[in-house]
Coordinates of C-alpha atoms in Angstrom, one line a residue:
Chain A
M1 CA 2.1 -63.5 -105.9
K2 CA 1.9 -65.2 -102.5
E3 CA 5.5 -66.1 -102.5
L4 CA 6.5 -62.3 -103.2
L5 CA 4.3 -61.4 -100.1
I6 CA 6.1 -64.0 -98.1
I7 CA 9.6 -62.7 -99.2
A8 CA 8.2 -59.1 -98.5
I9 CA 7.1 -59.6 -95.0
G10 CA 9.9 -62.1 -93.9
S11 CA 12.4 -59.6 -95.0
A12 CA 10.7 -56.7 -93.1
M13 CA 9.6 -58.2 -90.1
V14 CA 10.7 -61.7 -89.3
N15 CA 14.3 -61.6 -90.4
N16 CA 14.6 -57.7 -89.6
V17 CA 17.5 -56.5 -91.4
V18 CA 19.0 -54.9 -88.2
L19 CA 17.4 -56.6 -85.2
S20 CA 18.1 -60.2 -86.5
Q21 CA 20.7 -60.0 -89.6
F22 CA 22.7 -57.2 -87.6
L23 CA 23.6 -55.4 -91.0
G24 CA 23.5 -51.6 -91.3
L25 CA 24.1 -51.3 -87.5
C26 CA 26.4 -48.4 -87.9
P27 CA 23.6 -46.1 -89.5
F28 CA 21.3 -47.6 -86.8
F29 CA 22.9 -46.5 -83.9
G30 CA 24.5 -43.4 -85.4
V31 CA 21.8 -41.7 -87.2
S32 CA 19.0 -42.5 -84.7
K33 CA 18.9 -39.5 -82.4
K34 CA 16.0 -37.7 -83.5
I35 CA 13.0 -39.0 -85.6
D36 CA 13.1 -36.5 -88.5
T37 CA 17.1 -37.9 -89.1
A38 CA 16.0 -41.3 -88.8
A39 CA 13.2 -41.1 -91.2
G40 CA 15.5 -39.3 -93.6
M41 CA 18.0 -42.1 -93.4
G42 CA 15.2 -44.5 -93.6
G43 CA 14.0 -43.0 -96.8
A44 CA 17.3 -42.6 -98.5
V45 CA 18.4 -46.4 -97.8
I46 CA 14.7 -47.7 -99.1
F47 CA 15.7 -45.8 -102.5
V48 CA 19.1 -47.0 -102.7
I49 CA 18.6 -50.6 -101.9
T50 CA 15.6 -51.0 -103.8
L51 CA 17.4 -49.6 -106.8
S52 CA 20.6 -51.4 -106.1
S53 CA 19.2 -54.7 -105.6
F54 CA 17.4 -54.5 -109.1
V55 CA 20.8 -53.3 -111.0
V56 CA 22.7 -55.7 -109.1
S57 CA 20.7 -58.6 -110.0
L58 CA 20.2 -57.6 -113.6
I59 CA 24.1 -57.5 -114.1
Y60 CA 24.2 -60.7 -112.1
K61 CA 21.8 -62.4 -114.5
F62 CA 22.9 -60.9 -117.9
I63 CA 26.5 -60.4 -117.6
L64 CA 28.1 -62.7 -114.8
V65 CA 26.4 -65.6 -115.1
P66 CA 26.5 -66.0 -119.2
T67 CA 30.3 -65.3 -119.1
N68 CA 30.6 -67.6 -116.2
S69 CA 32.5 -65.2 -113.6
T70 CA 29.9 -65.2 -111.0
Y71 CA 33.3 -65.8 -108.6
L72 CA 33.7 -62.0 -109.1
Q73 CA 30.5 -61.2 -107.4
T74 CA 32.2 -59.3 -104.0
I75 CA 34.1 -56.9 -106.2
V76 CA 31.4 -56.2 -109.1
F77 CA 28.8 -55.6 -106.5
I78 CA 30.7 -53.4 -104.3
L79 CA 31.6 -51.5 -107.4
I80 CA 28.2 -51.3 -108.6
I81 CA 26.7 -50.0 -105.6
A82 CA 29.6 -47.5 -104.7
A83 CA 29.0 -46.2 -108.3
L84 CA 25.7 -46.0 -108.1
V85 CA 25.5 -44.3 -105.0
Q86 CA 27.7 -41.5 -106.8
F87 CA 25.3 -41.3 -109.6
V88 CA 21.8 -41.0 -107.7
E89 CA 23.5 -38.3 -105.6
M90 CA 24.6 -36.4 -109.2
F91 CA 21.1 -37.1 -110.6
L92 CA 19.1 -35.9 -107.7
K93 CA 21.1 -32.9 -107.1
K94 CA 20.4 -31.9 -110.9
A95 CA 16.9 -33.4 -111.6
M96 CA 15.2 -33.2 -108.2
P97 CA 16.4 -30.4 -105.8
P98 CA 13.9 -30.9 -103.3
L99 CA 14.8 -34.6 -102.7
Y100 CA 18.2 -33.9 -102.6
Q101 CA 17.7 -31.7 -100.1
S102 CA 16.3 -34.3 -97.8
L103 CA 18.0 -37.4 -98.8
G104 CA 21.4 -35.7 -99.9
V105 CA 23.3 -36.0 -96.5
Y106 CA 22.8 -39.6 -96.2
L107 CA 23.5 -40.8 -99.6
P108 CA 27.1 -41.0 -99.1
L109 CA 27.0 -42.4 -96.1
I110 CA 25.2 -45.3 -97.6
T111 CA 27.9 -46.9 -99.9
T112 CA 29.9 -48.3 -96.4
N113 CA 26.0 -49.3 -95.2
C114 CA 26.9 -53.2 -94.9
A115 CA 23.0 -53.9 -95.2
V116 CA 23.1 -52.7 -99.4
L117 CA 25.9 -55.4 -99.8
G118 CA 24.4 -57.7 -97.6
V119 CA 20.6 -57.6 -99.5
A120 CA 22.8 -57.9 -102.9
L121 CA 24.6 -61.3 -101.6
T122 CA 21.6 -62.6 -100.1
N123 CA 19.4 -62.3 -103.4
V124 CA 22.3 -64.4 -104.9
Q125 CA 22.6 -66.7 -102.3
K126 CA 18.8 -67.5 -102.1
E127 CA 18.8 -67.4 -106.2
Y128 CA 15.9 -65.0 -106.4
G129 CA 15.1 -64.0 -109.7
I130 CA 14.6 -60.2 -110.8
L131 CA 11.0 -59.2 -109.7
S132 CA 11.9 -61.1 -106.0
S133 CA 15.5 -59.4 -105.9
T134 CA 14.0 -55.9 -106.0
I135 CA 10.8 -57.1 -103.7
N136 CA 13.0 -58.5 -101.2
G137 CA 15.2 -54.8 -101.3
L138 CA 12.5 -52.9 -100.9
A139 CA 11.1 -54.7 -97.9
T140 CA 14.5 -55.3 -96.3
A141 CA 14.9 -51.4 -96.7
V142 CA 11.8 -50.9 -95.3
G143 CA 12.2 -53.2 -92.1
F144 CA 15.7 -50.9 -91.6
C145 CA 13.5 -47.7 -91.6
I146 CA 10.8 -49.3 -89.3
A147 CA 13.5 -50.2 -86.9
I148 CA 15.4 -47.0 -87.2
V149 CA 12.3 -44.8 -86.3
I150 CA 11.3 -46.8 -83.8
L151 CA 15.0 -46.5 -81.9
A152 CA 14.8 -42.7 -82.8
G153 CA 11.3 -42.5 -81.2
L154 CA 13.0 -44.1 -77.9
R155 CA 15.7 -42.3 -77.9
E156 CA 13.7 -38.9 -77.9
K157 CA 11.7 -40.3 -75.3
M158 CA 14.9 -41.1 -73.2
E159 CA 16.6 -38.1 -73.7
T160 CA 14.9 -36.8 -70.2
N161 CA 15.3 -40.0 -68.2
D162 CA 17.8 -40.2 -65.5
I163 CA 20.3 -43.3 -66.9
P164 CA 22.5 -44.8 -64.1
K165 CA 26.3 -43.2 -65.3
S166 CA 27.6 -46.1 -66.6
F167 CA 24.8 -46.9 -69.1
Q168 CA 24.7 -43.6 -70.4
G169 CA 25.8 -43.2 -74.3
F170 CA 26.2 -46.4 -76.1
P171 CA 25.1 -49.0 -73.6
H172 CA 21.4 -48.2 -73.0
V173 CA 21.3 -47.6 -76.7
L174 CA 22.4 -51.3 -77.0
L175 CA 19.8 -52.3 -74.4
T176 CA 17.0 -50.6 -76.4
A177 CA 18.0 -52.3 -79.5
C178 CA 17.8 -55.7 -77.4
L179 CA 14.6 -55.0 -76.1
M180 CA 13.4 -54.3 -79.7
A181 CA 14.8 -57.3 -80.9
I182 CA 13.2 -59.5 -78.5
A183 CA 9.8 -57.7 -79.7
F184 CA 10.4 -58.4 -83.1
F185 CA 10.6 -62.0 -82.1
G186 CA 6.7 -62.1 -81.9
F187 CA 6.7 -61.7 -85.6
S188 CA 8.2 -65.3 -86.3
G189 CA 4.9 -66.9 -86.0
L190 CA 3.8 -64.7 -88.9
I191 CA 5.3 -67.0 -91.8
Chain B
M1 CA 57.4 -47.2 -76.5
Q2 CA 58.9 -46.0 -79.7
K3 CA 56.5 -45.4 -82.3
N4 CA 55.8 -47.5 -85.5
T5 CA 57.8 -50.3 -84.2
P6 CA 56.5 -54.0 -84.7
A7 CA 55.9 -54.4 -81.1
E8 CA 54.4 -50.8 -80.6
R9 CA 51.9 -51.6 -83.4
L10 CA 50.9 -54.9 -81.7
Y11 CA 50.3 -53.5 -78.7
N12 CA 48.4 -50.7 -80.0
G13 CA 46.2 -53.0 -82.1
I14 CA 45.4 -55.2 -79.1
I15 CA 45.2 -52.9 -76.3
G16 CA 45.6 -49.4 -76.9
E17 CA 43.2 -48.9 -79.6
N18 CA 41.2 -52.1 -79.6
P19 CA 38.9 -52.0 -82.8
T20 CA 36.0 -53.3 -80.6
F21 CA 36.1 -51.8 -77.5
A22 CA 38.2 -48.5 -77.9
L23 CA 37.1 -47.8 -81.3
M24 CA 33.7 -49.4 -81.8
L25 CA 34.3 -50.5 -85.2
G26 CA 33.1 -53.5 -87.3
M27 CA 29.8 -53.7 -85.3
C28 CA 28.0 -55.7 -87.9
P29 CA 30.3 -59.1 -87.6
T30 CA 31.3 -58.4 -83.8
L31 CA 27.2 -58.8 -83.2
A32 CA 26.1 -61.4 -85.8
V33 CA 28.8 -64.4 -85.8
T34 CA 29.6 -64.4 -82.1
T35 CA 27.2 -66.9 -81.1
S36 CA 29.9 -69.1 -79.8
G37 CA 33.9 -69.0 -79.2
I38 CA 34.8 -71.2 -82.2
N39 CA 32.9 -68.8 -84.7
G40 CA 34.7 -65.8 -83.1
I41 CA 38.1 -67.0 -83.4
G42 CA 37.2 -68.0 -87.2
M43 CA 35.7 -64.5 -88.0
G44 CA 38.8 -62.9 -86.0
L45 CA 41.4 -64.6 -87.8
T46 CA 39.7 -64.6 -91.2
T47 CA 39.8 -60.9 -90.7
T48 CA 43.2 -60.5 -89.4
V49 CA 44.7 -62.3 -92.4
I50 CA 42.5 -60.0 -95.0
L51 CA 43.4 -57.0 -92.6
T52 CA 47.5 -57.7 -93.0
M53 CA 47.5 -58.8 -96.5
S54 CA 45.2 -55.5 -97.6
N55 CA 47.8 -53.2 -95.4
M56 CA 50.6 -55.0 -96.9
L57 CA 49.7 -54.5 -100.7
I58 CA 47.9 -50.9 -100.2
S59 CA 51.5 -49.7 -98.2
I60 CA 53.4 -51.1 -101.2
L61 CA 51.1 -49.2 -103.6
R62 CA 50.9 -46.1 -101.7
K63 CA 52.7 -43.9 -103.7
A64 CA 51.2 -45.4 -107.0
I65 CA 47.1 -44.6 -106.2
P66 CA 46.3 -41.2 -107.0
D67 CA 44.9 -39.4 -104.3
K68 CA 41.6 -38.9 -106.0
V69 CA 40.7 -42.7 -106.8
R70 CA 41.8 -43.9 -103.7
M71 CA 38.6 -45.1 -102.1
P72 CA 37.9 -47.5 -105.2
A73 CA 41.2 -48.7 -105.2
F74 CA 41.5 -49.8 -101.8
I75 CA 37.8 -51.2 -101.9
V76 CA 39.0 -53.3 -105.1
V77 CA 42.3 -54.3 -103.1
V78 CA 40.3 -55.4 -100.3
A79 CA 37.7 -57.1 -102.0
S80 CA 40.1 -59.3 -104.2
F81 CA 41.5 -60.5 -100.8
V82 CA 38.2 -61.2 -99.4
T83 CA 37.4 -63.3 -102.7
I84 CA 40.6 -65.3 -102.3
V85 CA 40.1 -66.1 -98.7
Q86 CA 36.4 -67.4 -99.3
F87 CA 37.4 -69.5 -101.8
L88 CA 40.2 -70.9 -99.2
L89 CA 37.7 -71.5 -96.6
Q90 CA 35.4 -73.0 -99.0
G91 CA 37.9 -75.4 -99.9
F92 CA 39.8 -76.0 -96.5
L93 CA 37.1 -75.3 -94.0
P94 CA 33.8 -75.8 -95.3
S95 CA 32.1 -75.8 -91.8
L96 CA 33.6 -72.5 -90.7
N97 CA 32.5 -71.2 -94.3
A98 CA 28.9 -72.6 -93.8
A99 CA 28.9 -71.3 -90.0
L100 CA 29.9 -67.6 -91.3
G101 CA 28.0 -67.4 -94.6
I102 CA 27.2 -64.2 -95.8
Y103 CA 29.4 -62.4 -93.3
I104 CA 32.9 -63.8 -95.0
P105 CA 31.8 -61.4 -98.3
L106 CA 30.7 -58.7 -95.9
I107 CA 34.3 -58.3 -94.5
V108 CA 34.7 -55.9 -97.6
V109 CA 32.5 -53.3 -95.9
N110 CA 33.8 -53.9 -92.6
C111 CA 35.0 -50.5 -91.4
I112 CA 38.1 -51.9 -89.5
I113 CA 39.7 -52.9 -92.7
L114 CA 38.7 -49.4 -94.8
G115 CA 39.8 -47.4 -91.7
R116 CA 43.0 -49.0 -91.3
A117 CA 44.0 -48.7 -95.0
E118 CA 43.0 -45.0 -95.0
S119 CA 44.4 -43.9 -91.5
Y120 CA 47.5 -46.1 -91.6
A121 CA 48.7 -47.8 -94.5
S122 CA 48.4 -45.4 -97.0
K123 CA 50.7 -43.3 -94.9
N124 CA 53.5 -45.7 -93.7
K125 CA 55.9 -48.1 -94.8
V126 CA 55.1 -51.8 -95.6
I127 CA 56.7 -53.4 -92.1
P128 CA 54.8 -51.3 -89.8
S129 CA 51.5 -51.5 -91.8
I130 CA 51.8 -55.5 -91.8
F131 CA 52.2 -55.3 -87.9
D132 CA 49.2 -52.8 -87.7
G133 CA 47.1 -55.1 -89.3
I134 CA 48.3 -58.2 -87.4
G135 CA 48.1 -56.0 -84.2
M136 CA 44.3 -54.8 -85.3
G137 CA 43.1 -58.2 -86.4
L138 CA 44.4 -59.9 -83.4
G139 CA 42.5 -57.3 -81.1
F140 CA 39.8 -57.5 -82.9
T141 CA 39.8 -61.5 -82.8
L142 CA 40.4 -61.2 -79.1
S143 CA 37.4 -59.1 -78.3
I144 CA 34.9 -60.9 -80.5
T145 CA 36.1 -64.2 -79.0
L146 CA 35.6 -63.2 -75.5
L147 CA 31.9 -61.8 -76.7
G148 CA 31.4 -65.5 -78.5
L149 CA 32.7 -67.2 -75.4
L150 CA 30.5 -65.3 -72.9
R151 CA 27.4 -65.8 -75.2
E152 CA 28.1 -69.4 -75.7
F153 CA 28.5 -70.0 -72.0
L154 CA 25.4 -68.4 -71.0
G155 CA 23.4 -69.7 -74.1
A156 CA 24.4 -73.1 -74.1
G157 CA 26.6 -74.0 -71.2
T158 CA 29.5 -74.9 -73.3
L159 CA 33.0 -73.1 -73.8
F160 CA 34.5 -74.1 -77.3
N161 CA 31.7 -76.9 -77.9
V162 CA 33.0 -78.5 -74.7
D163 CA 30.3 -79.1 -72.1
I164 CA 30.8 -77.0 -68.9
L165 CA 27.7 -76.6 -67.1
G166 CA 25.5 -79.2 -68.3
K167 CA 26.2 -82.0 -66.1
A168 CA 25.7 -79.5 -63.1
G169 CA 22.0 -79.5 -64.6
Y170 CA 22.5 -75.8 -65.6
E171 CA 19.3 -75.0 -67.9
P172 CA 20.8 -72.7 -70.8
I173 CA 19.3 -69.2 -71.4
T174 CA 18.9 -69.6 -75.0
I175 CA 18.1 -65.8 -75.6
F176 CA 22.2 -65.4 -75.4
I177 CA 23.1 -67.1 -78.5
L178 CA 20.0 -65.5 -80.2
A179 CA 19.7 -62.0 -81.6
P180 CA 18.9 -60.0 -78.7
G181 CA 21.6 -61.8 -76.4
A182 CA 24.4 -60.2 -78.8
F183 CA 22.8 -56.7 -78.3
L184 CA 22.2 -57.5 -74.2
V185 CA 26.2 -59.0 -73.6
L186 CA 27.8 -55.9 -75.6
A187 CA 25.3 -53.5 -73.8
F188 CA 26.9 -54.8 -70.5
M189 CA 30.5 -54.9 -71.7
A190 CA 30.4 -51.4 -72.8
A191 CA 28.7 -50.4 -69.3
F192 CA 31.6 -52.2 -67.6
Q193 CA 33.9 -50.1 -69.7
N194 CA 32.2 -46.7 -68.8
K195 CA 32.5 -47.7 -65.0
F196 CA 36.0 -48.4 -65.1
N197 CA 36.7 -45.9 -67.7
L198 CA 38.5 -48.6 -69.5
G199 CA 38.8 -46.6 -72.8
A200 CA 35.8 -44.6 -74.5
A201 CA 32.7 -46.9 -74.8
K202 CA 30.9 -43.3 -75.1
R203 CA 32.9 -42.8 -78.5
G204 CA 30.7 -44.7 -80.2
I205 CA 28.1 -42.4 -80.1
D206 CA 28.8 -38.8 -80.4
P207 CA 25.3 -36.8 -78.8
S208 CA 26.2 -33.3 -80.6
N209 CA 26.4 -35.1 -84.4
S210 CA 23.2 -36.2 -85.2
V211 CA 24.3 -37.6 -88.8
S212 CA 27.2 -39.8 -88.2
C213 CA 28.3 -43.1 -88.8
G214 CA 29.7 -43.5 -84.9
A215 CA 31.5 -40.5 -84.9
S216 CA 34.7 -42.1 -84.8
C217 CA 36.0 -40.0 -87.7
A218 CA 39.7 -40.5 -86.9
S219 CA 39.8 -44.0 -87.7
C220 CA 36.7 -44.1 -90.0
G221 CA 37.4 -44.9 -93.9
N222 CA 34.5 -43.1 -95.2
T223 CA 36.2 -40.1 -96.8
M224 CA 33.1 -39.1 -98.6
C225 CA 31.4 -38.5 -95.2
K226 CA 30.3 -34.9 -94.9
G227 CA 31.6 -34.5 -91.4
R228 CA 35.0 -34.6 -92.9
R229 CA 34.7 -32.7 -95.6
S230 CA 34.0 -29.6 -93.6

């Protein structure tokens, strides 16, 4: 139990997926204009990463390892993730229309979110079991959600600010991310 | 310059549509591995090799791949080359492989590669596609090496591991080789670009489009994107 907690805090805070691992930067910068869209994206990412780390670790353990074909992991993982996202989209559309309404737009964007593949590969690299992989996936995604919602909040506040012309657009968002990354260094004492 | 000649493709990749500075593509490896100049070159050349090979194969197969399943097909092609290159690196350059770690398999989801496959290689002949891959790859290599050198110089006082400032009593600003330094250096590079109007750093984020991946749709490979469907 204690190990799982350490994995969770480590992935969500200390090694935050965006601010220290640089995974999932595209949605982090692209969808962080408003708090509600950011939260929607965060929710969709939590859903997909948790599910995909579970499915990927199942397939790794029960198909790739026994058949001695772990060298195929990159190809297999990316295909599983792409198929899973499509499947989740179709399932939600049929079975849970309200949830699909709120998450649906973000789902197709997630296939190319490198955080999903990154988590799957980290789980294999660190030799996590199925439970630890799922927890790690969930915690990583929660870390992503925290970071993107904070950034969106900051950007909403900065909207009315008077920013120097050269720093408008992309540069000031990068600077904000830089300050957030420094702040997240404060968590490194936790473990 | 005449279009689609090898020279034009090289120029376009390195200067005209430089993937990092003009198109703001492939941000994850750009920020993650540029802690030193050597890592930048290593990542850049690895990406160049994969980009060239996948552009070549996709261009050869462009008439054989049905339109509906082209994205999965592209992903399989790219993932195969990434796997091959990863094993070559493990065998011949183990130190580079250790330094780049998880970011080598993650080249699969690098939007530069899928973007070029979708927007160029799947529509053009083999030779221009190969040179498009080389040009884009070299453009990427140059920009991330530059970023890596800047961070290494400020953060450790060295260039390509050769001590430059240490003897002069320079106290390295370690934060530049840590995570926040990546954001900081790129922020200033993009600001310089805005200042002197060198391309479109602002294109990285289009404020009018709240749900986007960076809004560079023209070069983005994500055909499942809602913005493109409409």
